[in-house]
Amino acid sequence: MRADRPWWFNSRTQYDHLTERARMVEQQLAARGIEDQRVLDAMRRVPRHLFVEPAAAPYAYEDHPMPIGEGQTISQPYIVALMLQAARIRPEDAVLDVGTGSGYAAAVAAELAHRVVSIERHPGLAVEAAATLEALGYRVEVVTGDGTLGWPASAPYDAIVAAATGPSVPPAWPAQLRPGGRIVMPVGRPGRAQHLAAYTLRKDGELHETNLGAVAFVPLIGDQGWPASG
């Protein structure tokens, strides 16, 4: 596959997945407590089947994570919706998406926010995600780097959302948030107990945490996360 063209670029037949997306939203999201109408509408619009490999496209709207290469996954739809709902993204907000992966969560965030920066440590994934997002018309700045350090060049952010589990909030992130900003990330050791946490940066500089329940994510690797294996 050419890095500058998504796999479906020259497809002669474009399948209509509106029904699958509507069913996903009603059965997997709204029925399980996702109440933010902007998040539900965004999930209804973003074509998840275009962010997975061709062989996986028929299963794109099922409620489970899917592999995307480099040992990474695209999170299940419910978890994406839960994280973005917890981030409380407003139309005027700037968002840092940590762990671009296929670009799907960044696309949903772009439906909600004014500006989205997405950082990915695997250059190959970053290139492919950027190509898919551009082809679909999403204005997301995809960068390659250590997501645990954030992306100071485009700070401050109103929300930081991470799709990988860390030992704690990387110290670099709160410094890149506006007052009242939110961080949503899984916390815990890979392969062991993890929970999804939503943090709000208070006026005194402290982070207030809300536990959103048990999850399972790939590790957040970097200087302020887990060390790379091998």
PDB file of C-alpha atoms in Angstrom, residues 35-181:
ATOM      1  CA  GLU A  35     -25.161  10.723  26.720  1.00  0.00           C
ATOM      2  CA  ASP A  36     -23.172  13.521  25.058  1.00  0.00           C
ATOM      3  CA  GLN A  37     -25.147  14.177  21.881  1.00  0.00           C
ATOM      4  CA  ARG A  38     -22.187  15.803  20.133  1.00  0.00           C
ATOM      5  CA  VAL A  39     -20.104  12.666  20.730  1.00  0.00           C
ATOM      6  CA  LEU A  40     -22.930  10.406  19.496  1.00  0.00           C
ATOM      7  CA  ASP A  41     -23.374  12.518  16.362  1.00  0.00           C
ATOM      8  CA  ALA A  42     -19.621  12.530  15.686  1.00  0.00           C
ATOM      9  CA  MET A  43     -19.418   8.743  16.042  1.00  0.00           C
ATOM     10  CA  ARG A  44     -22.346   8.472  13.645  1.00  0.00           C
ATOM     11  CA  ARG A  45     -20.481  10.522  11.035  1.00  0.00           C
ATOM     12  CA  VAL A  46     -16.921   9.133  11.093  1.00  0.00           C
ATOM     13  CA  PRO A  47     -16.423   6.126   8.738  1.00  0.00           C
ATOM     14  CA  ARG A  48     -14.573   3.712  11.038  1.00  0.00           C
ATOM     15  CA  HIS A  49     -14.345   1.101   8.260  1.00  0.00           C
ATOM     16  CA  LEU A  50     -11.896   3.387   6.424  1.00  0.00           C
ATOM     17  CA  PHE A  51      -9.489   3.387   9.376  1.00  0.00           C
ATOM     18  CA  VAL A  52      -8.905  -0.381   9.460  1.00  0.00           C
ATOM     19  CA  GLU A  53      -7.307  -2.846   7.046  1.00  0.00           C
ATOM     20  CA  PRO A  54      -9.505  -3.986   4.103  1.00  0.00           C
ATOM     21  CA  ALA A  55      -9.982  -7.485   5.503  1.00  0.00           C
ATOM     22  CA  ALA A  56     -11.249  -6.042   8.774  1.00  0.00           C
ATOM     23  CA  ALA A  57     -13.657  -3.527   7.226  1.00  0.00           C
ATOM     24  CA  PRO A  58     -16.735  -5.807   7.472  1.00  0.00           C
ATOM     25  CA  TYR A  59     -16.204  -5.956  11.252  1.00  0.00           C
ATOM     26  CA  ALA A  60     -15.336  -2.292  11.788  1.00  0.00           C
ATOM     27  CA  TYR A  61     -18.555  -1.437  13.622  1.00  0.00           C
ATOM     28  CA  GLU A  62     -18.431  -4.309  16.093  1.00  0.00           C
ATOM     29  CA  ASP A  63     -17.636  -3.419  19.686  1.00  0.00           C
ATOM     30  CA  HIS A  64     -14.082  -4.646  20.064  1.00  0.00           C
ATOM     31  CA  PRO A  65     -10.558  -3.330  19.419  1.00  0.00           C
ATOM     32  CA  MET A  66      -8.804  -4.279  16.181  1.00  0.00           C
ATOM     33  CA  PRO A  67      -5.089  -4.615  15.335  1.00  0.00           C
ATOM     34  CA  ILE A  68      -3.613  -1.958  13.041  1.00  0.00           C
ATOM     35  CA  GLY A  69       0.056  -2.929  12.901  1.00  0.00           C
ATOM     36  CA  GLU A  70       3.185  -2.083  14.926  1.00  0.00           C
ATOM     37  CA  GLY A  71       1.631  -3.922  17.879  1.00  0.00           C
ATOM     38  CA  GLN A  72      -1.037  -1.210  18.180  1.00  0.00           C
ATOM     39  CA  THR A  73      -4.828  -1.356  18.106  1.00  0.00           C
ATOM     40  CA  ILE A  74      -7.820   0.774  17.224  1.00  0.00           C
ATOM     41  CA  SER A  75      -9.932   1.006  20.376  1.00  0.00           C
ATOM     42  CA  GLN A  76     -13.466  -0.333  20.511  1.00  0.00           C
ATOM     43  CA  PRO A  77     -16.110   2.288  19.653  1.00  0.00           C
ATOM     44  CA  TYR A  78     -17.527   2.424  23.194  1.00  0.00           C
ATOM     45  CA  ILE A  79     -14.128   3.247  24.707  1.00  0.00           C
ATOM     46  CA  VAL A  80     -13.476   5.982  22.116  1.00  0.00           C
ATOM     47  CA  ALA A  81     -16.871   7.520  22.903  1.00  0.00           C
ATOM     48  CA  LEU A  82     -16.374   7.185  26.669  1.00  0.00           C
ATOM     49  CA  MET A  83     -12.989   8.912  26.546  1.00  0.00           C
ATOM     50  CA  LEU A  84     -14.183  11.773  24.354  1.00  0.00           C
ATOM     51  CA  GLN A  85     -17.288  12.272  26.458  1.00  0.00           C
ATOM     52  CA  ALA A  86     -15.103  12.452  29.566  1.00  0.00           C
ATOM     53  CA  ALA A  87     -12.844  15.010  27.840  1.00  0.00           C
ATOM     54  CA  ARG A  88     -15.834  17.385  27.541  1.00  0.00           C
ATOM     55  CA  ILE A  89     -14.604  18.815  24.239  1.00  0.00           C
ATOM     56  CA  ARG A  90     -16.188  22.078  23.143  1.00  0.00           C
ATOM     57  CA  PRO A  91     -16.335  23.485  19.583  1.00  0.00           C
ATOM     58  CA  GLU A  92     -13.677  26.107  20.398  1.00  0.00           C
ATOM     59  CA  ASP A  93     -11.242  23.691  22.066  1.00  0.00           C
ATOM     60  CA  ALA A  94      -7.738  22.589  21.130  1.00  0.00           C
ATOM     61  CA  VAL A  95      -7.079  18.881  21.698  1.00  0.00           C
ATOM     62  CA  LEU A  96      -3.907  16.803  21.879  1.00  0.00           C
ATOM     63  CA  ASP A  97      -4.557  13.200  20.839  1.00  0.00           C
ATOM     64  CA  VAL A  98      -1.747  10.942  22.113  1.00  0.00           C
ATOM     65  CA  GLY A  99      -1.324   7.726  20.143  1.00  0.00           C
ATOM     66  CA  THR A 100      -2.637   8.449  16.651  1.00  0.00           C
ATOM     67  CA  GLY A 101      -2.752   4.814  15.582  1.00  0.00           C
ATOM     68  CA  SER A 102      -5.023   4.626  12.554  1.00  0.00           C
ATOM     69  CA  GLY A 103      -6.304   8.175  13.099  1.00  0.00           C
ATOM     70  CA  TYR A 104      -9.882   7.165  13.979  1.00  0.00           C
ATOM     71  CA  ALA A 105     -10.063   8.781  17.423  1.00  0.00           C
ATOM     72  CA  ALA A 106      -8.397  11.902  16.039  1.00  0.00           C
ATOM     73  CA  ALA A 107     -11.091  12.081  13.349  1.00  0.00           C
ATOM     74  CA  VAL A 108     -13.858  11.861  15.945  1.00  0.00           C
ATOM     75  CA  ALA A 109     -12.100  14.505  18.051  1.00  0.00           C
ATOM     76  CA  ALA A 110     -11.854  16.719  14.962  1.00  0.00           C
ATOM     77  CA  GLU A 111     -15.653  16.552  14.651  1.00  0.00           C
ATOM     78  CA  LEU A 112     -15.870  17.993  18.177  1.00  0.00           C
ATOM     79  CA  ALA A 113     -12.984  20.468  18.492  1.00  0.00           C
ATOM     80  CA  HIS A 114     -11.651  23.549  16.745  1.00  0.00           C
ATOM     81  CA  ARG A 115      -8.106  22.147  16.490  1.00  0.00           C
ATOM     82  CA  VAL A 116      -6.606  18.671  16.927  1.00  0.00           C
ATOM     83  CA  VAL A 117      -2.938  17.728  17.136  1.00  0.00           C
ATOM     84  CA  SER A 118      -2.270  13.983  17.106  1.00  0.00           C
ATOM     85  CA  ILE A 119       1.101  12.509  18.065  1.00  0.00           C
ATOM     86  CA  GLU A 120       2.327   9.015  17.155  1.00  0.00           C
ATOM     87  CA  ARG A 121       5.676   7.428  17.979  1.00  0.00           C
ATOM     88  CA  HIS A 122       5.622   5.011  14.997  1.00  0.00           C
ATOM     89  CA  PRO A 123       6.473   6.983  11.824  1.00  0.00           C
ATOM     90  CA  GLY A 124       4.771   4.477   9.522  1.00  0.00           C
ATOM     91  CA  LEU A 125       1.477   4.680  11.374  1.00  0.00           C
ATOM     92  CA  ALA A 126       1.695   8.467  11.473  1.00  0.00           C
ATOM     93  CA  VAL A 127       2.165   8.707   7.704  1.00  0.00           C
ATOM     94  CA  GLU A 128      -0.740   6.376   6.928  1.00  0.00           C
ATOM     95  CA  ALA A 129      -3.047   8.033   9.450  1.00  0.00           C
ATOM     96  CA  ALA A 130      -2.234  11.488   8.075  1.00  0.00           C
ATOM     97  CA  ALA A 131      -3.018  10.298   4.547  1.00  0.00           C
ATOM     98  CA  THR A 132      -6.370   8.833   5.593  1.00  0.00           C
ATOM     99  CA  LEU A 133      -7.356  11.923   7.574  1.00  0.00           C
ATOM    100  CA  GLU A 134      -6.393  14.248   4.734  1.00  0.00           C
ATOM    101  CA  ALA A 135      -8.263  12.184   2.144  1.00  0.00           C
ATOM    102  CA  LEU A 136     -11.395  12.334   4.304  1.00  0.00           C
ATOM    103  CA  GLY A 137     -11.093  16.080   4.819  1.00  0.00           C
ATOM    104  CA  TYR A 138     -10.169  16.078   8.503  1.00  0.00           C
ATOM    105  CA  ARG A 139      -7.857  18.935   9.477  1.00  0.00           C
ATOM    106  CA  VAL A 140      -5.684  17.140  12.009  1.00  0.00           C
ATOM    107  CA  GLU A 141      -2.009  17.972  12.519  1.00  0.00           C
ATOM    108  CA  VAL A 142      -0.309  14.563  12.768  1.00  0.00           C
ATOM    109  CA  VAL A 143       3.203  14.642  14.242  1.00  0.00           C
ATOM    110  CA  THR A 144       5.747  11.966  15.103  1.00  0.00           C
ATOM    111  CA  GLY A 145       7.364  11.966  18.519  1.00  0.00           C
ATOM    112  CA  ASP A 146       7.294  10.887  22.142  1.00  0.00           C
ATOM    113  CA  GLY A 147       3.699  11.388  23.214  1.00  0.00           C
ATOM    114  CA  THR A 148       4.621  11.283  26.910  1.00  0.00           C
ATOM    115  CA  LEU A 149       6.278  14.667  26.388  1.00  0.00           C
ATOM    116  CA  GLY A 150       3.182  16.113  24.733  1.00  0.00           C
ATOM    117  CA  TRP A 151       3.667  18.587  21.891  1.00  0.00           C
ATOM    118  CA  PRO A 152       4.663  21.971  23.364  1.00  0.00           C
ATOM    119  CA  ALA A 153       4.847  23.698  19.983  1.00  0.00           C
ATOM    120  CA  SER A 154       1.054  23.698  19.660  1.00  0.00           C
ATOM    121  CA  ALA A 155       0.164  24.144  23.352  1.00  0.00           C
ATOM    122  CA  PRO A 156      -1.851  25.149  25.281  1.00  0.00           C
ATOM    123  CA  TYR A 157      -4.582  22.536  24.979  1.00  0.00           C
ATOM    124  CA  ASP A 158      -8.024  22.304  26.500  1.00  0.00           C
ATOM    125  CA  ALA A 159      -7.923  18.503  26.545  1.00  0.00           C
ATOM    126  CA  ILE A 160      -5.358  15.727  26.216  1.00  0.00           C
ATOM    127  CA  VAL A 161      -6.647  12.253  25.362  1.00  0.00           C
ATOM    128  CA  ALA A 162      -4.310   9.254  25.369  1.00  0.00           C
ATOM    129  CA  ALA A 163      -4.968   5.813  23.889  1.00  0.00           C
ATOM    130  CA  ALA A 164      -2.261   3.990  25.869  1.00  0.00           C
ATOM    131  CA  THR A 165      -1.813   3.185  29.544  1.00  0.00           C
ATOM    132  CA  GLY A 166       0.824   4.904  31.644  1.00  0.00           C
ATOM    133  CA  PRO A 167       2.052   4.545  35.233  1.00  0.00           C
ATOM    134  CA  SER A 168       0.622   8.018  35.972  1.00  0.00           C
ATOM    135  CA  VAL A 169      -0.001  11.332  34.219  1.00  0.00           C
ATOM    136  CA  PRO A 170       3.242  12.350  32.477  1.00  0.00           C
ATOM    137  CA  PRO A 171       4.535  15.525  34.192  1.00  0.00           C
ATOM    138  CA  ALA A 172       4.830  17.301  30.832  1.00  0.00           C
ATOM    139  CA  TRP A 173       1.104  17.207  30.150  1.00  0.00           C
ATOM    140  CA  PRO A 174      -0.402  19.477  32.844  1.00  0.00           C
ATOM    141  CA  ALA A 175       2.075  22.195  31.884  1.00  0.00           C
ATOM    142  CA  GLN A 176       0.561  22.155  28.366  1.00  0.00           C
ATOM    143  CA  LEU A 177      -3.046  22.491  29.577  1.00  0.00           C
ATOM    144  CA  ARG A 178      -5.097  25.621  30.003  1.00  0.00           C
ATOM    145  CA  PRO A 179      -6.606  26.132  33.488  1.00  0.00           C
ATOM    146  CA  GLY A 180      -9.613  23.841  33.770  1.00  0.00           C
ATOM    147  CA  GLY A 181      -8.175  21.580  31.092  1.00  0.00           C
TER     148      GLY A 181
END
